[in-house]
Each structure stands twice: as C-alpha cells, then as structure tokens.
Amino acid sequence: MDDKERNDNTPVNGGGDNPDKKEYEDVCFICRRPESKAGRMFHLPNHICICDDCMHKTMDAVSQYDYQGMLNNPALMNMLNSQFDKQTHPAAQDGEKETGEKEEQEQEEKEKEKEGSGPQRGFPNISFINLADFMNDGIPKKQKLRKKSSGEKPKPILDLKSIPAPHKIKEQLDQYVIGQEYAKKVISVAVYNHYKRVATGTMDEIEIEKSNILMIGPTGSGKTYLVKTLARLLDVPLAIADATSLTEAGYIGDDIESVVSKLLAAADNDVDKAEQGIIFIDEIDKIARKQNTTSRDVSGESVQQGMLKLLEGAPVEVPVGANSKNAMVPLATVNTKNILFICGGAFPDLEEIIKQRLRKKTSIGFDAELKDRWDKEKNILSQVKVEDLRTFGMIPEFLGRLPVICTLEGLTKEMLVRILKEPKNAILKQYQKLLELDEVKLEFSDDALEVIAEKAMEKDTGARALRSIIEDFMLDIMYEIPKDDNIGRVTITGDYIRGTGGPLIDIRGNGYTLEDMDRMKEIPAKESPQA
C-alpha cells in the first residue's frame, strides 16, 4: 500500500497525517454532503465515506426489524446454528450427519417444508447485498471531491501589475475581430475595471460594484467570438451557457445554477479559480416575457427573476459534474460576487420597437421628422435604451443588474472582405493551411473576395454565411486536388464563384517548385520590350 492509498483510507480525526494537510474534502456517499457540512466521516473500504447522520439513520432502520420474533423461533435458530457450524467446523458437521438424530431432524424439516408449515431457509424478508458485486459498476474507486476551502483569503489569478490596460486588450482583440470598435472598447474597459476590482477587493473602504455587460447585435456579428477571444487572451475560466435550456425550478430543463456549474467544470472544480471567471449567457433574448399569452411560461420571466441573485452576487450551491441538484454528486458553494457575467442576444424585432419610439417625436413644424427617416438606418440598434428592452420583455430588475449595454453593428461588404483575409485565424488562411499539407498553394483574387461578400450579404446571417459559401465552391477543389500530384497552385477567381468560369490551376513542370515558377513568370515581364 502506497502513501496515497493510506492517506485516503485514514480517518479524518484518526492518527497519521494531519487532516489540515488534506487537499480535498471527504463527501458522504449517501447524502453527498462534504465534510465541512456533514461533520465526522466513517471510512469504509473502497474509498466510501459515510457521515454520522446517515450512519445513525441506517442503524435505526436496521433496528426496526423484529429480531425478537426471530429469536422466539427455535426451528429457525437451529437452522442458523447448523449453517454457522457448517461454515466454521465442516469436519464436526460431517460427523454429526452420521448420527441418526440429525438425519431424523432433517427428514422432519423436509416434510414440514413440503407441507408448507416448516420454516424457510434464510432470513425472512431480508436480503443481503455483496458489495463486491458493485466493484466495477456501483461504487467508484474514488469519489469526486471538491477542493477544501482554507481559512486564508484566495489569491487572485491576476494582480494589478499583470492586468493588461484597456488599449492593450483592444489591440489583442483587433488581431482576431474585425470592426466593432465601440463594442471592443466597452468590453476592454469593463473587463479591466472588473479585474482591478477582483485584485484589490476594496479601495479605502469603498466597495466597487460589478459591471456586467449586455451585448446586443444581429446574428453573425461576433458576440460569442468576442467573448471566446477575450477569455483566451486573459487565460481565465470561461463558461458559455445557452439561456434557451434554462427553466423555472421544478420543471424539466437545466436549473439556473447550471451556468455556474459549467464554470466550475471549466475551472477543474477549483472553487477559488471559478469565482474569478467569466460566464457568457447566449440567447438571452429568448427568456423575455412572452407577449399576448395566457399559458404559464416556465422559461421566460421566471428565469429572469431566478438569475437576479446570480448577477448581483450571492453564494449558491451547485452540483459538481452535473446540471441538476438531484443528481448523486457533491455540492459546492460558489460565490458569484466576483464572476463577470456577459449576456448576449440578437433581440429580433427590437429595431421596430426603437423606430416606434423615435417616430413619436413631433411631425409638424420646422423641426418635424419624416416617418421614413429611420427605415433605411442600418445601425438602428445603437439608438437602444432601457425602455426599449423593457418593451421587448425584459424585466427592469434584470436590466438593472446589467449596467453596461453595448451594441454591435451589422457587417458591411467591406467588413466581410476583411473578415475573410485579415484575422489570424481567417477562413481563407484555414483553407490555405489545409492545401499546404498537400503541397498546393491556394490563392484568392480580389474579385473573388468581393463576390463572396456579396453572396454573404444576400443571406443576411452575418459572418456565418462566409463559411457556408466557401464550403460550397471549395468542395470540388478539395476532392480533385489529391488525385493529381502535379498540381502546384490553385487560384480562385470571381468567375468561378459566379459559376461562369473555373479556377486557374498551375502544374508543376520538370521538377520546378512554386517559387521557381514565380521567378520564371517575372523575368519575361521585366525584360521583354513589349511589356
């Protein structure tokens, strides 16, 4: 037995290692409460721990059986004694079988059992379970334990010197996200202030409030991509949840606390690390109050009310490794006071609500506005106010806990062209990397990029339309290129995207590389008098 196994099976208050040095907390196998709440633990084989309360309840349940009636049955006691003697003294038992008295008793018992009046073998109404049968199924080799909380204050994952300034955060976001300058500036400042608050706690006894963010933008504008990039740059735990699966407590669906459980899983079940992470709740507009409905909506306004304590900051008990509290898993207490919540949604039909509010201004006189003034406005979401979101169906208590509201503008044709080629992980760079593995160089003409952007604008699904378009016309190229090893370069043209032509294919010849072919093309162009 090594040291690790001996420490796991050592009682908490028993001799041996100091219990304060234990990194993890024991969890009751029956009620799933940790050692800090349940108290003393009884250690059984196979890494099973049972708290004092569950042990007493088990003994009380066993003591309710009528043992007195069993003791008053001499035939049953003789049968049990004979079985005990058979197991402990098999030689003596064999000697007794030779006597006539034992044979007569056995015959009498058999006759009584046939008639139905004799005692049955074994304990009546009691069945014993062999724990060894569950070694591979029911009983895990080691229970899932949460980290023991120490008396010292948790060290922040970021200190004041390591927190990047807002302009540095924005510079890093610019390498991955095209456009959305206002949204990147708002997020950079909000994240910078949030982690300064986490690192310092209080400043001159002034408690800094948490600045949660509400992101509003059309589909495909980069809401989720912004948050993913931000969490990767800051190297903090990130949990992305979908509000459409959340329901009111007591109904089928994910509990509201499941979003915190996902963050705890992203932090490797480290409570201190999870309490300083980021939670992004997508599709937040789907939990708005439904209009003109008489049925009970368990996934709308009630979910907003249940999320109030999470957004503001409160200790909540969340299951470790599951979405439901009813699962047989340990419960960990996570304080959401230092967790940054970012909510995002497309909010369809919000533009019409904004236009109706703007049209209520005077339409007579010198300062009159035309009714169709806002119909052609592309960035109408930038005019949003809290009252528009209340009209949409968000309750004021929920909006009050999201003080920072930033809007993302719709993507234009020029932005789509830049998205295709400028980011570090641009779509075109991904396909060029794939073809480099086949020693083929892939190029796109400027005309082709503009045609792809025009087709994406027609689909009106934002940047998501770019990949679907490229996947369509790259199918034949990715299928045909591995057939011929002589293909050296493929150039995608605008005519190929339009369907009126084909791609330009350069063939390797006489062992020339692509660089040699480029130099051979450039030499006649420079020296030829016709050029």
XYZ file of N, CA and C in Angstrom, residues 275-453:
537
model
N -14.507 31.342 -9.046
C -15.115 32.570 -8.557
C -14.518 33.826 -9.192
N -13.528 33.674 -10.043
C -12.921 34.807 -10.731
C -12.966 34.629 -12.242
N -13.932 33.882 -12.733
C -14.042 33.597 -14.152
C -15.092 34.462 -14.834
N -15.425 34.065 -16.048
C -16.379 34.779 -16.890
C -17.458 33.794 -17.318
N -18.707 34.225 -17.234
C -19.845 33.432 -17.703
C -20.531 34.208 -18.824
N -20.645 33.576 -19.963
C -21.324 34.186 -21.103
C -22.630 33.427 -21.325
N -23.739 34.129 -21.205
C -25.066 33.541 -21.399
C -25.575 34.016 -22.750
N -25.629 33.113 -23.691
C -26.048 33.452 -25.052
C -27.565 33.303 -25.175
N -28.087 33.898 -26.209
C -29.538 33.860 -26.500
C -30.341 34.359 -25.302
N -29.881 35.447 -24.703
C -30.569 35.956 -23.520
C -31.927 36.542 -23.889
N -32.126 36.884 -25.152
C -33.415 37.445 -25.566
C -34.514 36.395 -25.601
N -34.145 35.108 -25.538
C -35.163 34.051 -25.594
C -35.894 33.874 -24.264
N -35.418 34.508 -23.182
C -36.119 34.394 -21.897
C -36.921 35.662 -21.617
N -37.221 36.424 -22.650
C -38.041 37.613 -22.469
C -39.487 37.216 -22.184
N -40.221 38.130 -21.572
C -41.620 37.888 -21.272
C -42.400 37.751 -22.580
N -43.137 36.661 -22.701
C -43.910 36.418 -23.913
C -45.113 37.359 -23.956
N -45.359 37.885 -25.150
C -46.457 38.825 -25.330
C -47.737 38.075 -25.698
N -48.860 38.543 -25.167
C -50.188 38.038 -25.537
C -50.286 36.526 -25.334
N -49.955 36.069 -24.160
C -50.074 34.651 -23.851
C -50.734 34.494 -22.491
N -51.568 33.461 -22.389
C -52.269 33.187 -21.136
C -51.728 31.938 -20.444
N -50.920 31.154 -21.131
C -50.359 29.947 -20.531
C -49.161 30.297 -19.662
N -48.821 29.382 -18.765
C -47.691 29.595 -17.866
C -46.393 29.416 -18.643
N -45.542 30.408 -18.581
C -44.267 30.379 -19.287
C -43.164 30.106 -18.261
N -42.636 28.883 -18.278
C -41.627 28.488 -17.288
C -40.219 28.799 -17.760
N -40.066 29.314 -18.962
C -38.730 29.623 -19.478
C -38.602 31.083 -19.873
N -39.428 31.938 -19.309
C -39.400 33.346 -19.665
C -39.076 34.234 -18.487
N -40.094 34.948 -18.001
C -39.875 35.931 -16.936
C -39.386 35.273 -15.651
N -39.846 34.062 -15.373
C -39.422 33.396 -14.137
C -37.925 33.096 -14.150
N -37.348 32.823 -15.314
C -35.904 32.590 -15.399
C -35.146 33.891 -15.133
N -35.662 35.015 -15.627
C -35.033 36.298 -15.328
C -35.019 36.574 -13.824
N -36.123 36.287 -13.169
C -36.188 36.506 -11.728
C -35.228 35.588 -10.981
N -35.074 34.360 -11.457
C -34.152 33.448 -10.794
C -32.690 33.804 -10.994
N -32.389 34.537 -12.051
C -30.995 34.907 -12.323
C -30.571 36.179 -11.605
N -31.478 36.833 -10.911
C -31.134 38.106 -10.265
C -30.031 37.924 -9.222
N -30.142 36.885 -8.411
C -29.142 36.700 -7.354
C -27.783 36.312 -7.931
N -27.794 35.611 -9.076
C -26.520 35.262 -9.692
C -25.809 36.497 -10.228
N -26.553 37.378 -10.891
C -25.941 38.556 -11.490
C -25.415 39.518 -10.429
N -26.163 39.655 -9.340
C -25.767 40.606 -8.314
C -24.629 40.080 -7.458
N -24.615 38.782 -7.220
C -23.571 38.187 -6.404
C -24.120 37.575 -5.141
N -24.074 36.254 -5.055
C -24.579 35.553 -3.885
C -23.969 34.157 -3.861
N -23.797 33.573 -2.677
C -23.307 32.185 -2.613
C -24.404 31.204 -3.008
N -24.115 30.352 -3.950
C -25.086 29.370 -4.431
C -24.432 27.993 -4.372
N -25.249 26.993 -4.117
C -24.787 25.614 -4.103
C -25.041 25.010 -5.472
N -23.990 24.533 -6.089
C -24.088 23.978 -7.432
C -23.558 22.555 -7.405
N -24.120 21.665 -8.219
C -23.608 20.292 -8.287
C -22.294 20.243 -9.043
N -21.434 19.353 -8.631
C -20.124 19.187 -9.258
C -20.230 18.081 -10.297
N -20.136 18.451 -11.550
C -20.176 17.473 -12.630
C -21.553 17.108 -13.098
N -22.582 17.897 -12.783
C -23.940 17.619 -13.250
C -24.693 18.936 -13.337
N -25.830 18.905 -14.053
C -26.638 20.103 -14.212
C -27.803 20.167 -13.246
N -28.095 19.078 -12.561
C -29.242 19.034 -11.667
C -28.776 18.765 -10.250
N -29.419 19.428 -9.292
C -29.087 19.197 -7.888
C -29.563 17.830 -7.406
N -30.499 17.210 -8.131
C -30.999 15.917 -7.711
C -30.034 14.785 -8.029
N -28.995 15.047 -8.816
C -28.016 14.014 -9.135
C -27.197 13.673 -7.895
N -26.750 12.424 -7.860
C -25.971 11.954 -6.717
C -24.523 12.396 -6.864
N -24.300 13.679 -6.756
C -22.961 14.263 -6.871
C -22.776 15.247 -5.731
N -21.538 15.568 -5.384
C -21.310 16.544 -4.309
C -21.784 17.932 -4.706
N -22.090 18.744 -3.712
C -22.500 20.128 -3.919
C -21.395 21.048 -3.423
N -21.046 22.028 -4.230
C -20.024 23.001 -3.880
C -20.660 24.383 -3.787
N -20.189 25.183 -2.877
C -20.699 26.546 -2.686
C -19.795 27.514 -3.430
N -20.379 28.224 -4.397
C -19.648 29.184 -5.225
C -20.275 30.555 -5.020
N -19.447 31.539 -4.745
C -19.909 32.915 -4.592
C -19.732 33.635 -5.923
N -20.831 34.153 -6.465
C -20.801 34.807 -7.772
C -20.490 36.296 -7.676
N -19.973 36.733 -6.544
C -19.711 38.160 -6.371
C -18.646 38.664 -7.330
N -17.633 37.852 -7.603
C -16.528 38.264 -8.457
C -16.568 37.630 -9.839
N -17.676 37.041 -10.214
C -17.823 36.434 -11.538
C -18.412 37.471 -12.487
N -17.763 37.668 -13.608
C -18.235 38.630 -14.604
C -19.240 37.949 -15.518
N -20.443 38.485 -15.576
C -21.498 37.952 -16.427
C -21.607 38.812 -17.677
N -21.580 38.158 -18.832
C -21.780 38.814 -20.123
C -22.960 38.130 -20.799
N -23.997 38.874 -21.050
C -25.200 38.351 -21.689
C -25.267 38.886 -23.114
N -25.602 38.026 -24.030
C -25.680 38.429 -25.428
C -26.923 37.877 -26.094
N -27.430 38.618 -27.052
C -28.613 38.175 -27.782
C -28.817 39.019 -29.033
N -29.525 38.441 -29.997
C -29.807 39.150 -31.251
C -30.986 40.103 -31.113
N -31.922 39.799 -30.211
C -33.105 40.623 -29.971
C -33.824 40.961 -31.291
N -34.400 39.963 -31.939
C -35.131 40.252 -33.177
C -36.353 41.135 -32.905
N -36.693 41.933 -33.886
C -37.815 42.886 -33.824
C -37.561 44.020 -32.842
N -36.362 44.096 -32.261
C -36.067 45.238 -31.402
C -35.942 46.517 -32.219
N -35.542 46.388 -33.482
C -35.438 47.573 -34.338
C -36.779 48.270 -34.501
N -37.838 47.490 -34.634
C -39.167 48.081 -34.793
C -39.595 48.823 -33.532
N -39.225 48.296 -32.367
C -39.566 48.976 -31.114
C -38.820 50.310 -31.021
N -37.553 50.311 -31.443
C -36.778 51.556 -31.421
C -37.366 52.565 -32.405
N -37.754 52.115 -33.584
C -38.329 53.026 -34.582
C -39.641 53.624 -34.094
N -40.463 52.819 -33.436
C -41.724 53.347 -32.915
C -41.479 54.422 -31.870
N -40.474 54.242 -31.037
C -40.160 55.274 -30.043
C -39.629 56.538 -30.709
N -38.804 56.393 -31.711
C -38.249 57.564 -32.385
C -39.299 58.300 -33.210
N -40.299 57.588 -33.692
C -41.342 58.221 -34.502
C -42.355 58.996 -33.672
N -42.299 58.857 -32.361
C -43.255 59.571 -31.514
C -42.936 61.051 -31.391
N -41.805 61.460 -31.934
C -41.470 62.883 -31.892
C -42.418 63.677 -32.794
N -42.386 64.975 -32.654
C -43.303 65.825 -33.404
C -43.097 65.669 -34.903
N -44.175 65.661 -35.656
C -44.132 65.542 -37.112
C -44.727 66.773 -37.791
N -44.910 67.858 -37.017
C -45.464 69.093 -37.569
C -44.566 70.244 -37.124
N -44.257 71.137 -38.031
C -43.455 72.309 -37.695
C -42.099 72.272 -38.353
N -41.256 73.217 -37.923
C -39.940 73.317 -38.551
C -39.031 72.162 -38.184
N -39.186 71.641 -36.966
C -38.331 70.534 -36.518
C -38.967 69.165 -36.777
N -39.897 69.103 -37.694
C -40.601 67.849 -37.955
C -39.666 66.836 -38.606
N -39.890 65.550 -38.285
C -39.116 64.464 -38.857
C -40.020 63.591 -39.719
N -39.503 63.131 -40.822
C -40.262 62.251 -41.701
C -40.416 60.874 -41.060
N -41.538 60.237 -41.347
C -41.793 58.932 -40.742
C -40.831 57.871 -41.255
N -40.373 58.038 -42.481
C -39.486 57.030 -43.048
C -38.017 57.375 -42.850
N -37.714 58.267 -41.928
C -36.312 58.648 -41.730
C -35.486 57.484 -41.222
N -36.038 56.683 -40.318
C -35.285 55.615 -39.669
C -35.423 54.275 -40.379
N -36.168 54.239 -41.497
C -36.357 52.954 -42.175
C -35.075 52.450 -42.824
N -34.229 53.351 -43.313
C -33.007 52.967 -44.002
C -31.777 53.044 -43.088
N -31.988 53.271 -41.826
C -30.867 53.335 -40.885
C -30.358 51.920 -40.606
N -29.071 51.673 -40.871
C -28.513 50.330 -40.708
C -28.191 50.043 -39.250
N -27.608 50.980 -38.548
C -27.217 50.769 -37.153
C -28.268 51.349 -36.215
N -29.511 50.928 -36.411
C -30.595 51.441 -35.573
C -30.456 50.928 -34.149
N -29.742 49.790 -33.951
C -29.591 49.247 -32.599
C -28.748 50.160 -31.712
N -27.947 51.011 -32.288
C -27.149 51.925 -31.481
C -28.003 52.958 -30.757
N -29.261 53.114 -31.150
C -30.190 54.046 -30.501
C -30.977 53.399 -29.362
N -30.616 52.192 -28.969
C -31.408 51.453 -27.984
C -31.304 52.113 -26.619
N -32.377 52.008 -25.856
C -32.446 52.470 -24.474
C -33.076 51.382 -23.622
N -32.995 51.601 -22.321
C -33.516 50.588 -21.406
C -35.018 50.413 -21.588
N -35.719 51.476 -21.887
C -37.173 51.362 -22.060
C -37.529 50.506 -23.268
N -36.674 50.492 -24.289
C -36.931 49.614 -25.433
C -36.797 48.152 -25.035
N -35.815 47.853 -24.201
C -35.649 46.475 -23.748
C -36.778 46.056 -22.821
N -37.308 46.985 -22.053
C -38.468 46.659 -21.217
C -39.679 46.368 -22.084
N -39.860 47.121 -23.143
C -40.960 46.843 -24.067
C -40.778 45.499 -24.744
N -39.532 45.119 -24.992
C -39.255 43.832 -25.630
C -39.657 42.671 -24.729
N -39.578 42.844 -23.408
C -39.984 41.780 -22.486
C -39.001 41.500 -21.381
N -37.972 42.310 -21.230
C -37.011 42.128 -20.138
C -37.477 42.920 -18.925
N -37.433 42.293 -17.749
C -37.928 42.948 -16.544
C -36.907 43.984 -16.081
N -37.345 45.061 -15.452
C -36.408 46.123 -15.053
C -35.382 45.669 -14.024
N -35.734 44.717 -13.132
C -34.754 44.238 -12.153
C -33.586 43.540 -12.845
N -33.889 42.840 -13.931
C -32.838 42.144 -14.676
C -31.937 43.137 -15.404
N -32.534 44.137 -16.018
C -31.740 45.142 -16.739
C -30.911 45.989 -15.784
N -31.404 46.195 -14.560
C -30.647 46.988 -13.610
C -29.353 46.340 -13.183
N -29.258 45.007 -13.305
C -28.034 44.296 -12.929
C -27.089 44.119 -14.118
N -27.437 44.705 -15.262
C -26.563 44.726 -16.436
C -26.317 46.185 -16.806
N -25.456 46.873 -16.065
C -25.316 48.322 -16.270
C -24.653 48.701 -17.589
N -23.807 47.827 -18.139
C -23.084 48.151 -19.369
C -23.826 47.528 -20.544
N -24.313 48.350 -21.436
C -25.025 47.896 -22.627
C -24.232 48.349 -23.848
N -23.783 47.401 -24.650
C -23.051 47.726 -25.874
C -23.731 47.031 -27.043
N -23.760 47.709 -28.156
C -24.397 47.196 -29.363
C -23.334 46.917 -30.418
N -23.575 45.889 -31.190
C -22.691 45.522 -32.292
C -23.387 45.869 -33.599
N -22.665 46.502 -34.481
C -23.250 46.936 -35.748
C -23.269 45.787 -36.736
N -24.190 45.885 -37.696
C -24.258 44.877 -38.741
C -23.043 44.941 -39.652
N -22.679 43.808 -40.226
C -21.486 43.721 -41.053
C -21.770 44.241 -42.455
N -20.859 45.062 -42.952
C -20.961 45.585 -44.308
C -20.129 44.711 -45.251
N -20.192 45.045 -46.540
C -19.451 44.283 -47.540
C -17.944 44.415 -47.314
N -17.486 45.622 -47.017
C -16.054 45.815 -46.781
C -15.588 45.049 -45.546
N -16.423 44.997 -44.488
C -16.045 44.251 -43.284
C -15.986 42.755 -43.563
N -16.878 42.259 -44.397
C -16.851 40.832 -44.719
C -15.597 40.471 -45.507
N -15.171 41.349 -46.405
C -13.937 41.081 -47.152
C -12.748 41.050 -46.207
N -12.701 41.954 -45.246
C -11.611 41.954 -44.278
C -11.660 40.724 -43.375
N -12.873 40.278 -43.024
C -13.000 39.087 -42.179
C -12.461 37.858 -42.901
N -12.571 37.846 -44.211
C -12.104 36.691 -44.973
C -10.586 36.527 -44.918
N -9.823 37.619 -44.844
C -8.386 37.504 -45.048
C -7.518 38.107 -43.938
N -8.040 38.999 -43.089
C -7.162 39.712 -42.159
C -6.954 39.032 -40.804
N -7.957 38.458 -40.144
C -7.708 37.890 -38.805
C -6.658 36.791 -38.824
N -6.121 36.497 -37.643
C -5.091 35.467 -37.537
C -5.615 34.095 -37.951
N -6.841 33.810 -37.601
C -7.444 32.529 -37.976
C -8.553 32.756 -38.997
N -8.260 33.540 -40.031
C -9.250 33.821 -41.068
C -9.626 32.539 -41.808
N -10.788 32.580 -42.449
C -11.287 31.383 -43.127
C -10.369 31.003 -44.290
N -9.923 31.996 -45.042
C -9.045 31.703 -46.173
C -7.723 31.116 -45.703
N -7.201 31.604 -44.590
C -5.943 31.064 -44.060
C -6.119 29.614 -43.624
N -7.294 29.255 -43.184
C -7.533 27.867 -42.783
C -7.470 26.933 -43.990
N -8.094 27.345 -45.096
C -8.056 26.509 -46.296
C -6.663 26.499 -46.918
N -5.954 27.612 -46.864
C -4.598 27.616 -47.373
C -3.706 26.669 -46.575
N -3.947 26.594 -45.254
C -3.174 25.669 -44.427
C -3.508 24.216 -44.769
N -4.768 23.945 -45.066
C -5.150 22.584 -45.431
C -4.478 22.145 -46.727
N -4.434 23.033 -47.727
C -3.836 22.672 -49.009
C -2.314 22.670 -48.950
N -1.731 23.394 -48.004
C -0.281 23.326 -47.845
C 0.166 21.929 -47.433
N -0.704 21.218 -46.719
C -0.374 19.842 -46.349
C -0.276 18.954 -47.571
N -0.980 19.309 -48.662
C -0.882 18.594 -49.937
C 0.123 19.248 -50.886
N 0.920 20.202 -50.371
C 1.924 20.916 -51.160
C 1.290 21.655 -52.334
N 0.168 22.282 -52.064
C -0.548 23.069 -53.063
C -0.762 24.460 -52.494
N -0.521 25.475 -53.294
C -0.688 26.854 -52.878
C -2.050 27.361 -53.339
N -2.819 27.909 -52.407
C -4.170 28.403 -52.706
C -4.163 29.920 -52.640
N -4.731 30.548 -53.655
C -4.813 31.994 -53.718
C -6.229 32.408 -54.104
N -6.613 33.596 -53.669
C -7.930 34.162 -53.977
C -7.718 35.542 -54.606
N -8.388 35.793 -55.682
C -8.329 37.110 -56.303
C -9.236 38.084 -55.549
N -8.959 39.366 -55.719
C -9.783 40.379 -55.054
C -11.219 40.333 -55.545
N -11.394 40.029 -56.819
C -12.748 39.930 -57.367
C -13.516 38.788 -56.702
N -12.820 37.692 -56.453
C -13.492 36.555 -55.804
C -13.934 36.917 -54.392
N -13.112 37.649 -53.650
C -13.491 38.027 -52.289
C -14.714 38.930 -52.287
N -14.809 39.835 -53.228
C -15.965 40.717 -53.300
C -17.235 39.951 -53.652
N -17.125 38.986 -54.541
C -18.301 38.178 -54.899
C -18.764 37.355 -53.703
N -17.816 36.798 -52.939
C -18.186 36.027 -51.746
C -18.887 36.928 -50.735
N -18.394 38.145 -50.556
C -19.023 39.071 -49.613
C -20.425 39.459 -50.079
